[in-house]
Amino acid sequence: SLSGKTAIVTGSNSGIGLGVTRALAGQGADVVLNSFTDTKADHALAEELSKAFGTKVTYIQADMSKGEDCRALIEKAGACDILVNNAGIQHVAPIDEFPVDKWNAIIAINMSSAFHTTAVALPMMRKAGWGRVINIASAHGLRASPFKSAYVTAKHGIVGMTKTVALETAREPITANAICPGYVLTPLVEAQIPDTAKEYKMSEDEVIEKVILAKQPSKQFATVEQIGGLATFLCSDAAEQITGQALAVDGGWTAA
Ligand code: NAD
């Protein structure tokens, strides 16, 4: 059970972050929800999860594109036994047309945010005598696809950061691992279908079949529950000696 532990999940009002939140709260962890939006719906979601799982679920606004916000999120939470760096965005364009502001935002949110949160969370984990860093990377942390230069760069980067954190904490009761999902049908994936269709000159249905699921030998999307299940396992005693790994949940994509 994770009762008595506090998990902070960045970018957790949607998709994989929300799935991981549900899984950890389901094991009894208190969870800090985060997004940059700070809407009524964000606060209502925290309340709903708290009721559903009988654990403390609080919402803290922070913009993961800003280093100081990332650090303030962990400081405000006051405790961090489990850090899940999940916030992420995507933009699809050829590198010579890739908007500079999108590049900067993807590098900041998908990669540098984890540097800032980890830097503040590790001393808290050391003080508590236990910790788990779980970075939601991607199959794109291990393989490339065209038109995703910023995303592939950031995800390869966070896999490297994960290995470094694992080595720096290797003698301590702290582990750091990356989960590398293949395609999971979340708003992030749904949103890139129209642009991908344009780049490949295909219909949106063709993009799902011939571009997206073409990568996954299983021909199925992974689910947020499956990602949550692996995150929960990484927090268990059985996973104590698993550190510095990039664990793919990708229907065989990176086996090829
Ligand atoms: P999503 O769009 O459903 O969720 C993204 C989350 O990030 C949201 O909660 C959003 O609020 C948050 N976010 C975005 N910008 C933010 C900012 N500036 N500050 C704070 N929060 C911010 O997408 P998802 O598919 O659930 O993606 C979650 C993570 O999983 C991302 O890192 C993504 O790269 C990764 N991932 C997704 C897939 C997939 O197929 N869906 C595959 C591999 C990896």
PDB file of C-alpha atoms and ligand atoms in Angstrom:
ATOM      1  CA  SER A   1       0.000   0.000   0.000  1.00  0.00           C
ATOM      2  CA  LEU A   2       1.132   3.569  -0.664  1.00  0.00           C
ATOM      3  CA  SER A   3      -0.795   5.028   2.241  1.00  0.00           C
ATOM      4  CA  GLY A   4       1.175   7.737   4.009  1.00  0.00           C
ATOM      5  CA  LYS A   5       3.076   8.553   0.806  1.00  0.00           C
ATOM      6  CA  THR A   6       2.612  11.776  -1.134  1.00  0.00           C
ATOM      7  CA  ALA A   7       2.777  11.683  -4.926  1.00  0.00           C
ATOM      8  CA  ILE A   8       3.097  14.750  -7.114  1.00  0.00           C
ATOM      9  CA  VAL A   9       1.986  14.185 -10.701  1.00  0.00           C
ATOM     10  CA  THR A  10       2.684  17.035 -13.121  1.00  0.00           C
ATOM     11  CA  GLY A  11       0.098  17.667 -15.838  1.00  0.00           C
ATOM     12  CA  SER A  12      -2.470  15.450 -14.182  1.00  0.00           C
ATOM     13  CA  ASN A  13      -5.866  16.859 -15.120  1.00  0.00           C
ATOM     14  CA  SER A  14      -6.002  14.759 -18.292  1.00  0.00           C
ATOM     15  CA  GLY A  15      -4.812  11.622 -20.037  1.00  0.00           C
ATOM     16  CA  ILE A  16      -1.871   9.625 -18.671  1.00  0.00           C
ATOM     17  CA  GLY A  17      -1.249  11.942 -15.696  1.00  0.00           C
ATOM     18  CA  LEU A  18      -4.835  11.471 -14.568  1.00  0.00           C
ATOM     19  CA  GLY A  19      -4.587   7.712 -15.116  1.00  0.00           C
ATOM     20  CA  VAL A  20      -1.416   7.554 -12.991  1.00  0.00           C
ATOM     21  CA  THR A  21      -3.077   9.722 -10.334  1.00  0.00           C
ATOM     22  CA  ARG A  22      -6.031   7.328 -10.148  1.00  0.00           C
ATOM     23  CA  ALA A  23      -3.726   4.306  -9.899  1.00  0.00           C
ATOM     24  CA  LEU A  24      -1.596   5.815  -7.098  1.00  0.00           C
ATOM     25  CA  ALA A  25      -4.623   7.129  -5.164  1.00  0.00           C
ATOM     26  CA  GLY A  26      -6.136   3.668  -5.621  1.00  0.00           C
ATOM     27  CA  GLN A  27      -3.144   2.313  -3.666  1.00  0.00           C
ATOM     28  CA  GLY A  28      -3.799   4.818  -0.893  1.00  0.00           C
ATOM     29  CA  ALA A  29      -1.317   7.566  -1.812  1.00  0.00           C
ATOM     30  CA  ASP A  30      -2.118  11.223  -1.256  1.00  0.00           C
ATOM     31  CA  VAL A  31      -1.743  12.986  -4.600  1.00  0.00           C
ATOM     32  CA  VAL A  32      -1.025  16.517  -5.719  1.00  0.00           C
ATOM     33  CA  LEU A  33      -2.750  17.236  -9.015  1.00  0.00           C
ATOM     34  CA  ASN A  34      -1.234  19.863 -11.295  1.00  0.00           C
ATOM     35  CA  SER A  35      -1.954  21.769 -14.456  1.00  0.00           C
ATOM     36  CA  PHE A  36      -1.348  25.347 -15.604  1.00  0.00           C
ATOM     37  CA  THR A  37      -5.059  26.068 -16.035  1.00  0.00           C
ATOM     38  CA  ASP A  38      -6.369  26.563 -12.442  1.00  0.00           C
ATOM     39  CA  THR A  39     -10.030  26.197 -13.453  1.00  0.00           C
ATOM     40  CA  LYS A  40     -13.068  25.246 -11.376  1.00  0.00           C
ATOM     41  CA  ALA A  41     -12.915  21.883 -13.118  1.00  0.00           C
ATOM     42  CA  ASP A  42      -9.344  21.319 -11.860  1.00  0.00           C
ATOM     43  CA  HIS A  43     -10.384  21.899  -8.250  1.00  0.00           C
ATOM     44  CA  ALA A  44     -13.571  19.840  -8.685  1.00  0.00           C
ATOM     45  CA  LEU A  45     -11.495  16.978 -10.097  1.00  0.00           C
ATOM     46  CA  ALA A  46      -9.247  16.974  -7.020  1.00  0.00           C
ATOM     47  CA  GLU A  47     -12.303  16.874  -4.787  1.00  0.00           C
ATOM     48  CA  GLU A  48     -13.920  14.096  -6.824  1.00  0.00           C
ATOM     49  CA  LEU A  49     -10.767  11.938  -6.692  1.00  0.00           C
ATOM     50  CA  SER A  50     -10.357  12.559  -2.994  1.00  0.00           C
ATOM     51  CA  LYS A  51     -13.912  11.298  -2.389  1.00  0.00           C
ATOM     52  CA  ALA A  52     -13.564   8.352  -4.759  1.00  0.00           C
ATOM     53  CA  PHE A  53     -10.326   7.041  -3.247  1.00  0.00           C
ATOM     54  CA  GLY A  54     -10.544   8.291   0.333  1.00  0.00           C
ATOM     55  CA  THR A  55      -7.081   9.868   0.137  1.00  0.00           C
ATOM     56  CA  LYS A  56      -5.983  13.485   0.195  1.00  0.00           C
ATOM     57  CA  VAL A  57      -5.985  14.866  -3.358  1.00  0.00           C
ATOM     58  CA  THR A  58      -5.080  18.530  -3.672  1.00  0.00           C
ATOM     59  CA  TYR A  59      -4.642  20.773  -6.691  1.00  0.00           C
ATOM     60  CA  ILE A  60      -1.657  23.089  -7.174  1.00  0.00           C
ATOM     61  CA  GLN A  61      -1.406  25.319 -10.234  1.00  0.00           C
ATOM     62  CA  ALA A  62       2.037  25.583 -11.855  1.00  0.00           C
ATOM     63  CA  ASP A  63       3.160  26.227 -15.413  1.00  0.00           C
ATOM     64  CA  MET A  64       5.682  23.514 -16.257  1.00  0.00           C
ATOM     65  CA  SER A  65       7.203  25.706 -18.980  1.00  0.00           C
ATOM     66  CA  LYS A  66       8.631  27.902 -16.204  1.00  0.00           C
ATOM     67  CA  GLY A  67      11.485  26.633 -14.036  1.00  0.00           C
ATOM     68  CA  GLU A  68      10.496  28.682 -11.006  1.00  0.00           C
ATOM     69  CA  ASP A  69       6.902  27.347 -11.196  1.00  0.00           C
ATOM     70  CA  CYS A  70       8.217  23.763 -11.317  1.00  0.00           C
ATOM     71  CA  ARG A  71      10.283  24.341  -8.194  1.00  0.00           C
ATOM     72  CA  ALA A  72       7.427  26.161  -6.420  1.00  0.00           C
ATOM     73  CA  LEU A  73       5.061  23.242  -7.114  1.00  0.00           C
ATOM     74  CA  ILE A  74       7.243  20.847  -5.106  1.00  0.00           C
ATOM     75  CA  GLU A  75       7.931  23.417  -2.386  1.00  0.00           C
ATOM     76  CA  LYS A  76       4.209  24.209  -1.973  1.00  0.00           C
ATOM     77  CA  ALA A  77       3.343  20.508  -1.773  1.00  0.00           C
ATOM     78  CA  GLY A  78       5.770  20.301   1.176  1.00  0.00           C
ATOM     79  CA  ALA A  79       6.331  16.563   0.756  1.00  0.00           C
ATOM     80  CA  CYS A  80       7.229  14.430  -2.240  1.00  0.00           C
ATOM     81  CA  ASP A  81       7.759  10.689  -1.891  1.00  0.00           C
ATOM     82  CA  ILE A  82       6.731   9.908  -5.467  1.00  0.00           C
ATOM     83  CA  LEU A  83       7.457  12.372  -8.265  1.00  0.00           C
ATOM     84  CA  VAL A  84       5.802  11.682 -11.601  1.00  0.00           C
ATOM     85  CA  ASN A  85       7.061  14.021 -14.310  1.00  0.00           C
ATOM     86  CA  ASN A  86       4.288  13.698 -16.830  1.00  0.00           C
ATOM     87  CA  ALA A  87       3.332  17.124 -18.248  1.00  0.00           C
ATOM     88  CA  GLY A  88       3.960  17.187 -21.954  1.00  0.00           C
ATOM     89  CA  ILE A  89       2.906  18.747 -25.237  1.00  0.00           C
ATOM     90  CA  GLN A  90       3.461  17.897 -28.877  1.00  0.00           C
ATOM     91  CA  HIS A  91       3.854  19.759 -32.154  1.00  0.00           C
ATOM     92  CA  VAL A  92       4.214  18.141 -35.555  1.00  0.00           C
ATOM     93  CA  ALA A  93       6.159  19.954 -38.334  1.00  0.00           C
ATOM     94  CA  PRO A  94       9.282  19.461 -40.469  1.00  0.00           C
ATOM     95  CA  ILE A  95      12.400  20.786 -38.703  1.00  0.00           C
ATOM     96  CA  ASP A  96      13.024  23.566 -41.223  1.00  0.00           C
ATOM     97  CA  GLU A  97       9.503  24.888 -40.607  1.00  0.00           C
ATOM     98  CA  PHE A  98       9.363  24.093 -36.889  1.00  0.00           C
ATOM     99  CA  PRO A  99       8.164  27.189 -34.962  1.00  0.00           C
ATOM    100  CA  VAL A 100      10.879  28.341 -32.523  1.00  0.00           C
ATOM    101  CA  ASP A 101       8.335  29.054 -29.773  1.00  0.00           C
ATOM    102  CA  LYS A 102       7.006  25.476 -30.051  1.00  0.00           C
ATOM    103  CA  TRP A 103      10.544  24.084 -29.877  1.00  0.00           C
ATOM    104  CA  ASN A 104      11.269  26.104 -26.734  1.00  0.00           C
ATOM    105  CA  ALA A 105       7.958  25.150 -25.096  1.00  0.00           C
ATOM    106  CA  ILE A 106       8.414  21.425 -25.788  1.00  0.00           C
ATOM    107  CA  ILE A 107      11.993  21.387 -24.474  1.00  0.00           C
ATOM    108  CA  ALA A 108      10.881  23.309 -21.361  1.00  0.00           C
ATOM    109  CA  ILE A 109       7.692  21.363 -20.550  1.00  0.00           C
ATOM    110  CA  ASN A 110       8.692  17.859 -21.686  1.00  0.00           C
ATOM    111  CA  MET A 111      12.308  17.914 -20.464  1.00  0.00           C
ATOM    112  CA  SER A 112      13.596  20.820 -18.368  1.00  0.00           C
ATOM    113  CA  SER A 113      10.584  20.750 -16.012  1.00  0.00           C
ATOM    114  CA  ALA A 114      11.776  17.354 -14.740  1.00  0.00           C
ATOM    115  CA  PHE A 115      15.209  18.817 -13.953  1.00  0.00           C
ATOM    116  CA  HIS A 116      13.630  21.517 -11.790  1.00  0.00           C
ATOM    117  CA  THR A 117      11.105  19.282  -9.983  1.00  0.00           C
ATOM    118  CA  THR A 118      13.677  16.531  -9.367  1.00  0.00           C
ATOM    119  CA  ALA A 119      16.203  19.022  -7.984  1.00  0.00           C
ATOM    120  CA  VAL A 120      13.713  20.126  -5.305  1.00  0.00           C
ATOM    121  CA  ALA A 121      12.117  16.719  -4.665  1.00  0.00           C
ATOM    122  CA  LEU A 122      15.307  14.673  -4.093  1.00  0.00           C
ATOM    123  CA  PRO A 123      16.257  16.370  -0.792  1.00  0.00           C
ATOM    124  CA  MET A 124      12.683  15.700   0.433  1.00  0.00           C
ATOM    125  CA  MET A 125      12.971  12.027  -0.529  1.00  0.00           C
ATOM    126  CA  ARG A 126      16.350  11.779   1.203  1.00  0.00           C
ATOM    127  CA  LYS A 127      14.881  13.298   4.357  1.00  0.00           C
ATOM    128  CA  ALA A 128      11.939  10.854   4.234  1.00  0.00           C
ATOM    129  CA  GLY A 129      14.308   7.938   3.563  1.00  0.00           C
ATOM    130  CA  TRP A 130      12.433   6.690   0.499  1.00  0.00           C
ATOM    131  CA  GLY A 131      11.615   7.985  -2.943  1.00  0.00           C
ATOM    132  CA  ARG A 132      10.500   7.213  -6.460  1.00  0.00           C
ATOM    133  CA  VAL A 133      11.098   9.358  -9.526  1.00  0.00           C
ATOM    134  CA  ILE A 134       8.982   8.263 -12.481  1.00  0.00           C
ATOM    135  CA  ASN A 135       9.452  10.137 -15.731  1.00  0.00           C
ATOM    136  CA  ILE A 136       6.809   9.681 -18.385  1.00  0.00           C
ATOM    137  CA  ALA A 137       9.062   9.635 -21.439  1.00  0.00           C
ATOM    138  CA  SER A 138       7.838   7.922 -24.619  1.00  0.00           C
ATOM    139  CA  ALA A 139       8.713   5.340 -27.222  1.00  0.00           C
ATOM    140  CA  HIS A 140      10.012   8.547 -28.818  1.00  0.00           C
ATOM    141  CA  GLY A 141      12.622   8.577 -26.027  1.00  0.00           C
ATOM    142  CA  LEU A 142      14.034   5.440 -27.681  1.00  0.00           C
ATOM    143  CA  ARG A 143      13.071   5.837 -31.360  1.00  0.00           C
ATOM    144  CA  ALA A 144      12.502   8.776 -33.706  1.00  0.00           C
ATOM    145  CA  SER A 145       9.705   9.669 -36.095  1.00  0.00           C
ATOM    146  CA  PRO A 146       9.798  12.401 -38.742  1.00  0.00           C
ATOM    147  CA  PHE A 147       8.237  15.825 -37.996  1.00  0.00           C
ATOM    148  CA  LYS A 148       8.675  15.470 -34.206  1.00  0.00           C
ATOM    149  CA  SER A 149      12.164  16.942 -33.743  1.00  0.00           C
ATOM    150  CA  ALA A 150      11.462  18.803 -30.491  1.00  0.00           C
ATOM    151  CA  TYR A 151       9.477  15.968 -28.926  1.00  0.00           C
ATOM    152  CA  VAL A 152      12.007  13.275 -29.843  1.00  0.00           C
ATOM    153  CA  THR A 153      14.869  15.464 -28.579  1.00  0.00           C
ATOM    154  CA  ALA A 154      13.097  16.182 -25.269  1.00  0.00           C
ATOM    155  CA  LYS A 155      12.096  12.549 -24.733  1.00  0.00           C
ATOM    156  CA  HIS A 156      15.583  11.197 -25.486  1.00  0.00           C
ATOM    157  CA  GLY A 157      16.845  13.879 -23.088  1.00  0.00           C
ATOM    158  CA  ILE A 158      14.573  12.837 -20.251  1.00  0.00           C
ATOM    159  CA  VAL A 159      15.631   9.212 -20.664  1.00  0.00           C
ATOM    160  CA  GLY A 160      19.241  10.385 -20.215  1.00  0.00           C
ATOM    161  CA  MET A 161      18.279  12.476 -17.178  1.00  0.00           C
ATOM    162  CA  THR A 162      16.539   9.437 -15.665  1.00  0.00           C
ATOM    163  CA  LYS A 163      19.724   7.351 -15.939  1.00  0.00           C
ATOM    164  CA  THR A 164      21.781  10.127 -14.370  1.00  0.00           C
ATOM    165  CA  VAL A 165      19.391  10.530 -11.417  1.00  0.00           C
ATOM    166  CA  ALA A 166      19.425   6.744 -10.927  1.00  0.00           C
ATOM    167  CA  LEU A 167      23.233   6.743 -10.689  1.00  0.00           C
ATOM    168  CA  GLU A 168      23.280   9.718  -8.318  1.00  0.00           C
ATOM    169  CA  THR A 169      20.778   7.967  -5.987  1.00  0.00           C
ATOM    170  CA  ALA A 170      21.976   4.378  -6.514  1.00  0.00           C
ATOM    171  CA  ARG A 171      23.178   3.891  -2.912  1.00  0.00           C
ATOM    172  CA  GLU A 172      19.976   5.354  -1.460  1.00  0.00           C
ATOM    173  CA  PRO A 173      16.436   3.946  -1.102  1.00  0.00           C
ATOM    174  CA  ILE A 174      15.405   6.010  -4.100  1.00  0.00           C
ATOM    175  CA  THR A 175      14.865   4.840  -7.668  1.00  0.00           C
ATOM    176  CA  ALA A 176      14.440   6.755 -10.919  1.00  0.00           C
ATOM    177  CA  ASN A 177      12.878   5.199 -13.990  1.00  0.00           C
ATOM    178  CA  ALA A 178      11.263   6.278 -17.226  1.00  0.00           C
ATOM    179  CA  ILE A 179       8.052   4.818 -18.580  1.00  0.00           C
ATOM    180  CA  CYS A 180       8.037   4.875 -22.381  1.00  0.00           C
ATOM    181  CA  PRO A 181       4.487   4.559 -23.662  1.00  0.00           C
ATOM    182  CA  GLY A 182       3.766   3.853 -27.279  1.00  0.00           C
ATOM    183  CA  TYR A 183       0.549   5.436 -28.520  1.00  0.00           C
ATOM    184  CA  VAL A 184      -2.149   5.960 -25.897  1.00  0.00           C
ATOM    185  CA  LEU A 185      -5.402   7.495 -27.133  1.00  0.00           C
ATOM    186  CA  THR A 186      -5.424  10.718 -25.077  1.00  0.00           C
ATOM    187  CA  PRO A 187      -6.208  14.332 -26.074  1.00  0.00           C
ATOM    188  CA  LEU A 188      -2.485  14.764 -26.939  1.00  0.00           C
ATOM    189  CA  VAL A 189      -2.651  12.056 -29.600  1.00  0.00           C
ATOM    190  CA  GLU A 190      -6.097  13.043 -30.853  1.00  0.00           C
ATOM    191  CA  ALA A 191      -4.863  16.614 -31.382  1.00  0.00           C
ATOM    192  CA  GLN A 192      -1.948  15.611 -33.627  1.00  0.00           C
ATOM    193  CA  ILE A 193      -4.015  13.506 -36.019  1.00  0.00           C
ATOM    194  CA  PRO A 194      -5.145  16.435 -38.256  1.00  0.00           C
ATOM    195  CA  ASP A 195      -1.596  17.872 -38.674  1.00  0.00           C
ATOM    196  CA  THR A 196      -0.121  14.435 -39.241  1.00  0.00           C
ATOM    197  CA  ALA A 197      -2.785  13.831 -41.895  1.00  0.00           C
ATOM    198  CA  LYS A 198      -1.653  17.045 -43.585  1.00  0.00           C
ATOM    199  CA  GLU A 199       2.059  16.152 -43.472  1.00  0.00           C
ATOM    200  CA  TYR A 200       1.432  12.669 -44.868  1.00  0.00           C
ATOM    201  CA  LYS A 201      -1.389  13.784 -47.248  1.00  0.00           C
ATOM    202  CA  MET A 202      -3.741  11.161 -45.802  1.00  0.00           C
ATOM    203  CA  SER A 203      -7.196  11.072 -44.263  1.00  0.00           C
ATOM    204  CA  GLU A 204      -7.407  11.027 -40.459  1.00  0.00           C
ATOM    205  CA  ASP A 205      -8.545   7.379 -40.429  1.00  0.00           C
ATOM    206  CA  GLU A 206      -5.589   6.455 -42.622  1.00  0.00           C
ATOM    207  CA  VAL A 207      -3.254   8.260 -40.198  1.00  0.00           C
ATOM    208  CA  ILE A 208      -4.516   6.143 -37.273  1.00  0.00           C
ATOM    209  CA  GLU A 209      -4.122   2.912 -39.233  1.00  0.00           C
ATOM    210  CA  LYS A 210      -1.052   3.595 -41.397  1.00  0.00           C
ATOM    211  CA  VAL A 211       1.022   6.013 -39.309  1.00  0.00           C
ATOM    212  CA  ILE A 212       0.061   5.683 -35.646  1.00  0.00           C
ATOM    213  CA  LEU A 213      -0.783   2.024 -35.173  1.00  0.00           C
ATOM    214  CA  ALA A 214       1.691   1.062 -37.907  1.00  0.00           C
ATOM    215  CA  LYS A 215       4.347   1.703 -35.224  1.00  0.00           C
ATOM    216  CA  GLN A 216       2.715  -0.702 -32.753  1.00  0.00           C
ATOM    217  CA  PRO A 217       2.978  -4.357 -33.713  1.00  0.00           C
ATOM    218  CA  SER A 218       0.112  -5.136 -31.317  1.00  0.00           C
ATOM    219  CA  LYS A 219      -2.133  -2.858 -33.465  1.00  0.00           C
ATOM    220  CA  GLN A 220      -3.675  -1.581 -30.256  1.00  0.00           C
ATOM    221  CA  PHE A 221      -3.351   1.613 -28.269  1.00  0.00           C
ATOM    222  CA  ALA A 222      -1.871   1.269 -24.782  1.00  0.00           C
ATOM    223  CA  THR A 223      -4.214   2.548 -22.047  1.00  0.00           C
ATOM    224  CA  VAL A 224      -3.764   5.049 -19.235  1.00  0.00           C
ATOM    225  CA  GLU A 225      -4.668   2.252 -16.781  1.00  0.00           C
ATOM    226  CA  GLN A 226      -1.721   0.199 -18.067  1.00  0.00           C
ATOM    227  CA  ILE A 227       0.649   3.132 -17.561  1.00  0.00           C
ATOM    228  CA  GLY A 228      -0.815   3.639 -14.069  1.00  0.00           C
ATOM    229  CA  GLY A 229      -0.264  -0.052 -13.342  1.00  0.00           C
ATOM    230  CA  LEU A 230       3.431   0.159 -14.204  1.00  0.00           C
ATOM    231  CA  ALA A 231       3.862   3.348 -12.159  1.00  0.00           C
ATOM    232  CA  THR A 232       2.284   1.586  -9.171  1.00  0.00           C
ATOM    233  CA  PHE A 233       4.588  -1.407  -9.635  1.00  0.00           C
ATOM    234  CA  LEU A 234       7.639   0.886  -9.727  1.00  0.00           C
ATOM    235  CA  CYS A 235       6.543   2.179  -6.306  1.00  0.00           C
ATOM    236  CA  SER A 236       6.355  -1.335  -4.853  1.00  0.00           C
ATOM    237  CA  ASP A 237       9.073  -3.157  -2.888  1.00  0.00           C
ATOM    238  CA  ALA A 238       9.377  -5.648  -5.771  1.00  0.00           C
ATOM    239  CA  ALA A 239      10.769  -2.827  -7.922  1.00  0.00           C
ATOM    240  CA  GLU A 240      13.405  -1.688  -5.434  1.00  0.00           C
ATOM    241  CA  GLN A 241      16.313  -2.842  -7.637  1.00  0.00           C
ATOM    242  CA  ILE A 242      14.856  -1.459 -10.846  1.00  0.00           C
ATOM    243  CA  THR A 243      16.498   1.898 -11.423  1.00  0.00           C
ATOM    244  CA  GLY A 244      17.752   3.884 -14.381  1.00  0.00           C
ATOM    245  CA  GLN A 245      15.557   1.952 -16.780  1.00  0.00           C
ATOM    246  CA  ALA A 246      13.438   3.067 -19.708  1.00  0.00           C
ATOM    247  CA  LEU A 247      10.472   0.685 -19.600  1.00  0.00           C
ATOM    248  CA  ALA A 248       8.448   0.566 -22.788  1.00  0.00           C
ATOM    249  CA  VAL A 249       4.672  -0.016 -22.788  1.00  0.00           C
ATOM    250  CA  ASP A 250       4.347   0.062 -26.532  1.00  0.00           C
ATOM    251  CA  GLY A 251       2.846  -3.115 -27.980  1.00  0.00           C
ATOM    252  CA  GLY A 252       6.272  -4.112 -29.325  1.00  0.00           C
ATOM    253  CA  TRP A 253       7.165  -0.850 -31.128  1.00  0.00           C
ATOM    254  CA  THR A 254      10.722  -0.623 -29.769  1.00  0.00           C
ATOM    255  CA  ALA A 255      11.330  -4.365 -30.170  1.00  0.00           C
ATOM    256  CA  ALA A 256      11.526  -3.804 -33.902  1.00  0.00           C
TER     257      ALA A 256
HETATM  258  P1  NAD B   1      -2.718  15.118 -22.423  1.00  0.00           P
HETATM  259  O1  NAD B   1      -2.731  16.245 -23.381  1.00  0.00           O
HETATM  260  O2  NAD B   1      -3.961  14.370 -22.144  1.00  0.00           O
HETATM  261  O3  NAD B   1      -2.115  15.583 -21.030  1.00  0.00           O
HETATM  262  C1  NAD B   1      -1.076  16.496 -20.941  1.00  0.00           C
HETATM  263  C2  NAD B   1      -1.078  17.050 -19.558  1.00  0.00           C
HETATM  264  O4  NAD B   1      -0.026  18.011 -19.456  1.00  0.00           O
HETATM  265  C3  NAD B   1      -2.369  17.772 -19.208  1.00  0.00           C
HETATM  266  O5  NAD B   1      -2.740  17.429 -17.895  1.00  0.00           O
HETATM  267  C4  NAD B   1      -1.982  19.238 -19.283  1.00  0.00           C
HETATM  268  O6  NAD B   1      -2.713  20.009 -18.354  1.00  0.00           O
HETATM  269  C5  NAD B   1      -0.536  19.173 -18.889  1.00  0.00           C
HETATM  270  N1  NAD B   1       0.234  20.323 -19.337  1.00  0.00           N
HETATM  271  C6  NAD B   1       0.484  20.734 -20.614  1.00  0.00           C
HETATM  272  N2  NAD B   1       1.205  21.857 -20.594  1.00  0.00           N
HETATM  273  C7  NAD B   1       1.436  22.165 -19.295  1.00  0.00           C
HETATM  274  C8  NAD B   1       2.117  23.211 -18.628  1.00  0.00           C
HETATM  275  N3  NAD B   1       2.713  24.196 -19.300  1.00  0.00           N
HETATM  276  N4  NAD B   1       2.139  23.201 -17.270  1.00  0.00           N
HETATM  277  C9  NAD B   1       1.507  22.227 -16.566  1.00  0.00           C
HETATM  278  N5  NAD B   1       0.849  21.213 -17.149  1.00  0.00           N
HETATM  279  C10 NAD B   1       0.815  21.191 -18.496  1.00  0.00           C
HETATM  280  O7  NAD B   1      -1.576  14.152 -22.968  1.00  0.00           O
HETATM  281  P2  NAD B   1      -1.069  12.712 -22.520  1.00  0.00           P
HETATM  282  O8  NAD B   1      -1.088  11.884 -23.739  1.00  0.00           O
HETATM  283  O9  NAD B   1      -1.737  12.236 -21.311  1.00  0.00           O
HETATM  284  O10 NAD B   1       0.456  13.050 -22.209  1.00  0.00           O
HETATM  285  C11 NAD B   1       1.045  12.953 -20.930  1.00  0.00           C
HETATM  286  C12 NAD B   1       2.505  12.608 -21.075  1.00  0.00           C
HETATM  287  O11 NAD B   1       2.630  11.326 -21.677  1.00  0.00           O
HETATM  288  C13 NAD B   1       3.290  13.579 -21.947  1.00  0.00           C
HETATM  289  O12 NAD B   1       4.567  13.803 -21.405  1.00  0.00           O
HETATM  290  C14 NAD B   1       3.401  12.817 -23.253  1.00  0.00           C
HETATM  291  O13 NAD B   1       4.518  13.214 -23.994  1.00  0.00           O
HETATM  292  C15 NAD B   1       3.530  11.412 -22.751  1.00  0.00           C
HETATM  293  N6  NAD B   1       3.223  10.379 -23.746  1.00  0.00           N
HETATM  294  C16 NAD B   1       1.996  10.296 -24.301  1.00  0.00           C
HETATM  295  C17 NAD B   1       1.750   9.304 -25.246  1.00  0.00           C
HETATM  296  C18 NAD B   1       0.421   9.140 -25.905  1.00  0.00           C
HETATM  297  O14 NAD B   1       0.334   8.368 -26.847  1.00  0.00           O
HETATM  298  N7  NAD B   1      -0.629   9.785 -25.452  1.00  0.00           N
HETATM  299  C19 NAD B   1       2.771   8.441 -25.614  1.00  0.00           C
HETATM  300  C20 NAD B   1       4.012   8.564 -25.027  1.00  0.00           C
HETATM  301  C21 NAD B   1       4.225   9.544 -24.088  1.00  0.00           C
END
